[in-house]
Amino acid sequence: AQSVTQPDIHITVSEGASLELRCNYSYGATPYLFWYVQSPGQGLQLLLKYFSGDTLVQGIKGFEAEFKRSQSSFNLRKPSVHWSDAAEYFCAVEPGGYNKLIFGAGTRLAVHP
Amino acid sequence: DAGVIQSPRHEVTEMGQEVTLRCKPISGHDYLFWYRQTMMRGLELLIYFNNNVPIDDSGMPEDRFSAKMPNASFSTLKIQPSEPRDSAVYFCASSSGTGQNQPQHFGDGTRLSIL
């Protein structure tokens, strides 16, 4: 069965520091891959997506993610974190375009001033 | 452009009562999804529609849950009778199709508390 693992439940970084959130998926082929962000009391906002092609994907708010087929990973990165980035981040896969998103458990990011 | 609109934002009701959650998808989107978010189980897909027709309801937890989409601009998720374990945040999302460049857009959710 398809699954998504986000190993880190909570991460705390200082403002201005770099960030990497990990995501691993289990699927036989290359799925569609997504990162969403959820601020408190809000819905999920799409940060970026990968379907094919260039394995380094740029998203909104200065985020990027790199797809590594050999590691079944799709890690999210940001070179310099801002206090407003504090939120929960979800990695998701859509196996083979079946339109069924499978979400990871999420990583809650705290940013220290 | 208006995003996905859900109502109510918050609902508190007593066990055994009927609960109806509402969703208006983005205009022109032909896929609509209902998700449930809990601490224990995370985000789960309950059901999704294509062109107002339910395609996959395998995530609906039990017969107490039902969803309808009478037209392209409105969907409901109903729980009858409600139970405390149904307390969760319920999200509606819509998209304009499958395949590339068709991500799902989420509403702000309905926070449901069953006492």
mmCIF file of C-alpha atoms in Angstrom:
data_model
loop_
_atom_site.group_PDB
_atom_site.id
_atom_site.type_symbol
_atom_site.label_atom_id
_atom_site.label_comp_id
_atom_site.label_asym_id
_atom_site.label_seq_id
_atom_site.Cartn_x
_atom_site.Cartn_y
_atom_site.Cartn_z
ATOM 1 C CA ALA A 1 0.000 0.000 0.000
ATOM 2 C CA GLN A 2 1.100 3.530 -0.646
ATOM 3 C CA SER A 3 2.300 5.522 2.350
ATOM 4 C CA VAL A 4 4.048 8.741 3.236
ATOM 5 C CA THR A 5 6.444 9.140 6.143
ATOM 6 C CA GLN A 6 7.453 12.418 7.689
ATOM 7 C CA PRO A 7 9.977 11.363 10.333
ATOM 8 C CA ASP A 8 10.026 14.642 12.239
ATOM 9 C CA ILE A 9 6.902 15.513 14.208
ATOM 10 C CA HIS A 10 8.278 18.804 15.546
ATOM 11 C CA ILE A 11 11.159 20.954 14.360
ATOM 12 C CA THR A 12 12.387 24.186 15.895
ATOM 13 C CA VAL A 13 14.726 26.531 14.064
ATOM 14 C CA SER A 14 15.961 30.044 14.625
ATOM 15 C CA GLU A 15 14.806 32.796 12.336
ATOM 16 C CA GLY A 16 17.251 33.136 9.459
ATOM 17 C CA ALA A 17 18.464 29.559 9.715
ATOM 18 C CA SER A 18 18.081 27.060 6.923
ATOM 19 C CA LEU A 19 15.365 24.419 6.976
ATOM 20 C CA GLU A 20 14.920 20.925 5.627
ATOM 21 C CA LEU A 21 11.786 18.880 6.213
ATOM 22 C CA ARG A 22 11.984 15.228 5.321
ATOM 23 C CA CYS A 23 9.473 13.172 3.388
ATOM 24 C CA ASN A 24 9.699 9.570 2.214
ATOM 25 C CA TYR A 25 7.058 7.734 0.237
ATOM 26 C CA SER A 26 6.311 4.149 -0.560
ATOM 27 C CA TYR A 27 4.988 3.509 -4.045
ATOM 28 C CA GLY A 28 5.992 1.249 -6.914
ATOM 29 C CA ALA A 29 6.221 3.943 -9.534
ATOM 30 C CA THR A 30 6.882 7.661 -9.377
ATOM 31 C CA PRO A 31 3.842 9.342 -7.900
ATOM 32 C CA TYR A 32 2.826 12.944 -8.080
ATOM 33 C CA LEU A 33 4.308 14.672 -5.023
ATOM 34 C CA PHE A 34 3.140 17.698 -3.098
ATOM 35 C CA TRP A 35 3.966 19.836 -0.114
ATOM 36 C CA TYR A 36 1.175 21.718 1.643
ATOM 37 C CA VAL A 37 1.348 24.162 4.553
ATOM 38 C CA GLN A 38 -1.346 24.628 7.174
ATOM 39 C CA SER A 39 -1.437 27.656 9.441
ATOM 40 C CA PRO A 40 -3.490 27.417 12.651
ATOM 41 C CA GLY A 41 -7.202 27.449 11.940
ATOM 42 C CA GLN A 42 -6.645 27.488 8.210
ATOM 43 C CA GLY A 43 -6.924 25.062 5.373
ATOM 44 C CA LEU A 44 -4.029 23.607 3.458
ATOM 45 C CA GLN A 45 -2.152 25.771 0.995
ATOM 46 C CA LEU A 46 -0.134 24.233 -1.810
ATOM 47 C CA LEU A 47 3.558 25.125 -1.601
ATOM 48 C CA LEU A 48 4.832 23.152 -4.565
ATOM 49 C CA LYS A 49 4.324 20.041 -6.644
ATOM 50 C CA TYR A 50 6.345 17.562 -8.651
ATOM 51 C CA PHE A 51 4.985 15.606 -11.583
ATOM 52 C CA SER A 52 7.973 14.930 -13.799
ATOM 53 C CA GLY A 53 11.063 16.535 -15.288
ATOM 54 C CA ASP A 54 13.472 18.638 -13.272
ATOM 55 C CA THR A 55 13.873 17.045 -9.865
ATOM 56 C CA LEU A 56 14.370 20.385 -8.106
ATOM 57 C CA VAL A 57 11.059 22.153 -7.811
ATOM 58 C CA GLN A 58 10.535 25.765 -6.822
ATOM 59 C CA GLY A 59 7.460 26.799 -4.886
ATOM 60 C CA ILE A 60 5.902 29.789 -3.234
ATOM 61 C CA LYS A 61 7.290 31.659 -0.223
ATOM 62 C CA GLY A 62 10.879 30.768 -1.136
ATOM 63 C CA PHE A 63 10.480 27.018 -0.660
ATOM 64 C CA GLU A 64 11.965 24.350 -2.874
ATOM 65 C CA ALA A 65 11.917 20.564 -2.850
ATOM 66 C CA GLU A 66 14.084 17.919 -4.418
ATOM 67 C CA PHE A 67 12.806 14.592 -5.685
ATOM 68 C CA LYS A 68 15.281 11.730 -5.271
ATOM 69 C CA ARG A 69 14.007 8.563 -6.874
ATOM 70 C CA SER A 70 16.770 6.381 -5.430
ATOM 71 C CA GLN A 71 15.819 7.425 -1.904
ATOM 72 C CA SER A 72 12.052 7.685 -2.479
ATOM 73 C CA SER A 73 12.314 11.114 -0.921
ATOM 74 C CA PHE A 74 10.887 14.553 -1.555
ATOM 75 C CA ASN A 75 12.458 16.843 1.041
ATOM 76 C CA LEU A 76 11.378 20.440 1.457
ATOM 77 C CA ARG A 77 13.979 23.160 1.949
ATOM 78 C CA LYS A 78 14.241 26.859 2.585
ATOM 79 C CA PRO A 79 17.565 28.703 2.868
ATOM 80 C CA SER A 80 16.434 31.281 5.425
ATOM 81 C CA VAL A 81 13.362 30.808 7.599
ATOM 82 C CA HIS A 82 11.081 33.683 8.577
ATOM 83 C CA TRP A 83 8.935 33.801 11.718
ATOM 84 C CA SER A 84 5.840 33.669 9.507
ATOM 85 C CA ASP A 85 6.880 30.207 8.296
ATOM 86 C CA ALA A 86 5.813 28.702 11.625
ATOM 87 C CA ALA A 87 3.057 26.251 10.660
ATOM 88 C CA GLU A 88 2.448 22.592 9.993
ATOM 89 C CA TYR A 89 3.797 21.116 6.799
ATOM 90 C CA PHE A 90 2.343 18.108 5.028
ATOM 91 C CA CYS A 91 3.899 15.984 2.340
ATOM 92 C CA ALA A 92 1.431 14.166 0.094
ATOM 93 C CA VAL A 93 1.518 11.732 -2.785
ATOM 94 C CA GLU A 94 -1.016 11.072 -5.496
ATOM 95 C CA PRO A 95 -0.299 7.640 -6.924
ATOM 96 C CA GLY A 96 -0.526 7.557 -10.675
ATOM 97 C CA GLY A 97 -2.938 10.412 -11.073
ATOM 98 C CA TYR A 98 -5.805 8.656 -9.325
ATOM 99 C CA ASN A 99 -6.651 11.912 -7.608
ATOM 100 C CA LYS A 100 -6.425 10.372 -4.143
ATOM 101 C CA LEU A 101 -3.980 12.297 -2.018
ATOM 102 C CA ILE A 102 -2.228 10.331 0.705
ATOM 103 C CA PHE A 103 -0.833 12.591 3.387
ATOM 104 C CA GLY A 104 2.016 12.216 5.810
ATOM 105 C CA ALA A 105 1.437 12.872 9.492
ATOM 106 C CA GLY A 106 2.831 16.381 9.203
ATOM 107 C CA THR A 107 5.779 18.267 10.679
ATOM 108 C CA ARG A 108 5.083 21.166 12.994
ATOM 109 C CA LEU A 109 7.625 23.944 12.550
ATOM 110 C CA ALA A 110 8.381 26.449 15.298
ATOM 111 C CA VAL A 111 10.587 29.467 14.605
ATOM 112 C CA HIS A 112 12.547 31.168 17.390
ATOM 113 C CA PRO A 113 13.271 34.891 17.012
ATOM 114 C CA ASP B 1 -11.214 34.555 -7.162
ATOM 115 C CA ALA B 2 -13.122 32.897 -4.369
ATOM 116 C CA GLY B 3 -11.596 29.731 -3.022
ATOM 117 C CA VAL B 4 -13.357 26.703 -1.631
ATOM 118 C CA ILE B 5 -15.963 27.850 0.853
ATOM 119 C CA GLN B 6 -17.016 25.717 3.781
ATOM 120 C CA SER B 7 -19.730 26.301 6.340
ATOM 121 C CA PRO B 8 -20.052 26.409 9.213
ATOM 122 C CA ARG B 9 -16.499 27.099 10.416
ATOM 123 C CA HIS B 10 -17.304 25.682 13.817
ATOM 124 C CA GLU B 11 -20.044 23.327 14.949
ATOM 125 C CA VAL B 12 -20.715 22.123 18.460
ATOM 126 C CA THR B 13 -23.551 19.707 18.998
ATOM 127 C CA GLU B 14 -24.653 16.928 21.251
ATOM 128 C CA MET B 15 -24.223 13.265 20.596
ATOM 129 C CA GLY B 16 -27.062 11.792 18.559
ATOM 130 C CA GLN B 17 -27.822 14.965 16.649
ATOM 131 C CA GLU B 18 -27.629 15.232 12.890
ATOM 132 C CA VAL B 19 -24.752 17.319 11.547
ATOM 133 C CA THR B 20 -24.557 18.766 8.057
ATOM 134 C CA LEU B 21 -21.366 20.266 6.676
ATOM 135 C CA ARG B 22 -21.453 22.294 3.497
ATOM 136 C CA CYS B 23 -18.991 23.020 0.737
ATOM 137 C CA LYS B 24 -18.920 25.243 -2.316
ATOM 138 C CA PRO B 25 -16.079 24.302 -4.667
ATOM 139 C CA ILE B 26 -14.173 26.671 -6.880
ATOM 140 C CA SER B 27 -16.212 27.495 -9.949
ATOM 141 C CA GLY B 28 -15.246 25.302 -12.885
ATOM 142 C CA HIS B 29 -13.683 22.587 -10.765
ATOM 143 C CA ASP B 30 -15.176 19.181 -11.507
ATOM 144 C CA TYR B 31 -13.587 17.200 -8.672
ATOM 145 C CA LEU B 32 -14.642 17.603 -5.060
ATOM 146 C CA PHE B 33 -13.079 15.895 -2.057
ATOM 147 C CA TRP B 34 -14.015 15.527 1.610
ATOM 148 C CA TYR B 35 -11.227 14.936 4.149
ATOM 149 C CA ARG B 36 -11.184 14.473 7.896
ATOM 150 C CA GLN B 37 -8.284 15.562 10.088
ATOM 151 C CA THR B 38 -7.716 14.156 13.565
ATOM 152 C CA MET B 39 -4.721 13.972 15.845
ATOM 153 C CA MET B 40 -4.784 10.204 15.830
ATOM 154 C CA ARG B 41 -5.283 9.518 12.136
ATOM 155 C CA GLY B 42 -4.054 12.680 10.444
ATOM 156 C CA LEU B 43 -5.664 13.682 7.144
ATOM 157 C CA GLU B 44 -7.883 11.041 5.591
ATOM 158 C CA LEU B 45 -9.812 11.127 2.348
ATOM 159 C CA LEU B 46 -13.443 10.248 3.005
ATOM 160 C CA ILE B 47 -15.021 10.504 -0.435
ATOM 161 C CA TYR B 48 -14.580 12.267 -3.735
ATOM 162 C CA PHE B 49 -16.862 13.244 -6.583
ATOM 163 C CA ASN B 50 -16.286 13.829 -10.272
ATOM 164 C CA ASN B 51 -18.935 15.794 -12.161
ATOM 165 C CA ASN B 52 -21.240 15.457 -9.137
ATOM 166 C CA VAL B 53 -20.975 11.651 -9.109
ATOM 167 C CA PRO B 54 -19.359 9.848 -6.155
ATOM 168 C CA ILE B 55 -16.309 8.007 -7.442
ATOM 169 C CA ASP B 56 -14.702 6.569 -4.330
ATOM 170 C CA ASP B 57 -16.334 6.451 -0.912
ATOM 171 C CA SER B 58 -14.056 3.803 0.543
ATOM 172 C CA GLY B 59 -12.861 6.237 3.189
ATOM 173 C CA MET B 60 -16.297 6.892 4.640
ATOM 174 C CA PRO B 61 -16.063 5.431 8.136
ATOM 175 C CA GLU B 62 -19.538 3.941 8.453
ATOM 176 C CA ASP B 63 -23.144 4.221 7.419
ATOM 177 C CA ARG B 64 -23.706 7.175 9.706
ATOM 178 C CA PHE B 65 -21.770 9.247 7.190
ATOM 179 C CA SER B 66 -23.228 10.264 3.857
ATOM 180 C CA ALA B 67 -22.231 12.802 1.209
ATOM 181 C CA LYS B 68 -24.106 14.312 -1.675
ATOM 182 C CA MET B 69 -23.362 16.669 -4.513
ATOM 183 C CA PRO B 70 -26.673 17.799 -6.005
ATOM 184 C CA ASN B 71 -24.998 20.229 -8.399
ATOM 185 C CA ALA B 72 -21.597 21.468 -9.471
ATOM 186 C CA SER B 73 -21.492 24.240 -6.895
ATOM 187 C CA PHE B 74 -22.594 22.512 -3.709
ATOM 188 C CA SER B 75 -21.855 19.444 -1.625
ATOM 189 C CA THR B 76 -22.864 18.247 1.818
ATOM 190 C CA LEU B 77 -21.389 15.803 4.277
ATOM 191 C CA LYS B 78 -23.915 14.530 6.783
ATOM 192 C CA ILE B 79 -23.429 12.596 9.981
ATOM 193 C CA GLN B 80 -26.502 11.010 11.521
ATOM 194 C CA PRO B 81 -26.444 10.206 14.375
ATOM 195 C CA SER B 82 -23.275 11.945 15.479
ATOM 196 C CA GLU B 83 -20.906 10.486 18.072
ATOM 197 C CA PRO B 84 -18.076 12.053 20.125
ATOM 198 C CA ARG B 85 -15.489 10.165 18.058
ATOM 199 C CA ASP B 86 -16.627 12.117 15.000
ATOM 200 C CA SER B 87 -15.070 15.240 16.488
ATOM 201 C CA ALA B 88 -12.489 16.437 13.975
ATOM 202 C CA VAL B 89 -11.763 19.094 11.391
ATOM 203 C CA TYR B 90 -13.461 18.330 8.101
ATOM 204 C CA PHE B 91 -11.982 19.782 4.935
ATOM 205 C CA CYS B 92 -13.424 20.126 1.504
ATOM 206 C CA ALA B 93 -11.143 20.466 -1.522
ATOM 207 C CA SER B 94 -11.687 20.840 -5.239
ATOM 208 C CA SER B 95 -9.630 20.492 -8.392
ATOM 209 C CA SER B 96 -10.101 20.939 -12.103
ATOM 210 C CA GLY B 97 -9.149 17.417 -13.103
ATOM 211 C CA THR B 98 -6.580 14.723 -12.833
ATOM 212 C CA GLY B 99 -3.091 14.734 -14.144
ATOM 213 C CA GLN B 100 -0.438 17.367 -14.125
ATOM 214 C CA ASN B 101 -0.963 20.894 -12.903
ATOM 215 C CA GLN B 102 -4.303 20.071 -11.287
ATOM 216 C CA PRO B 103 -3.634 20.322 -7.563
ATOM 217 C CA GLN B 104 -6.364 20.237 -4.986
ATOM 218 C CA HIS B 105 -7.415 23.513 -3.377
ATOM 219 C CA PHE B 106 -8.624 23.304 0.214
ATOM 220 C CA GLY B 107 -11.214 25.227 2.162
ATOM 221 C CA ASP B 108 -10.576 26.468 5.691
ATOM 222 C CA GLY B 109 -12.366 23.517 7.226
ATOM 223 C CA THR B 110 -15.199 22.931 9.669
ATOM 224 C CA ARG B 111 -14.163 22.218 13.226
ATOM 225 C CA LEU B 112 -16.743 19.779 14.589
ATOM 226 C CA SER B 113 -17.128 19.009 18.279
ATOM 227 C CA ILE B 114 -19.597 16.351 19.403
ATOM 228 C CA LEU B 115 -20.321 16.488 23.109
#
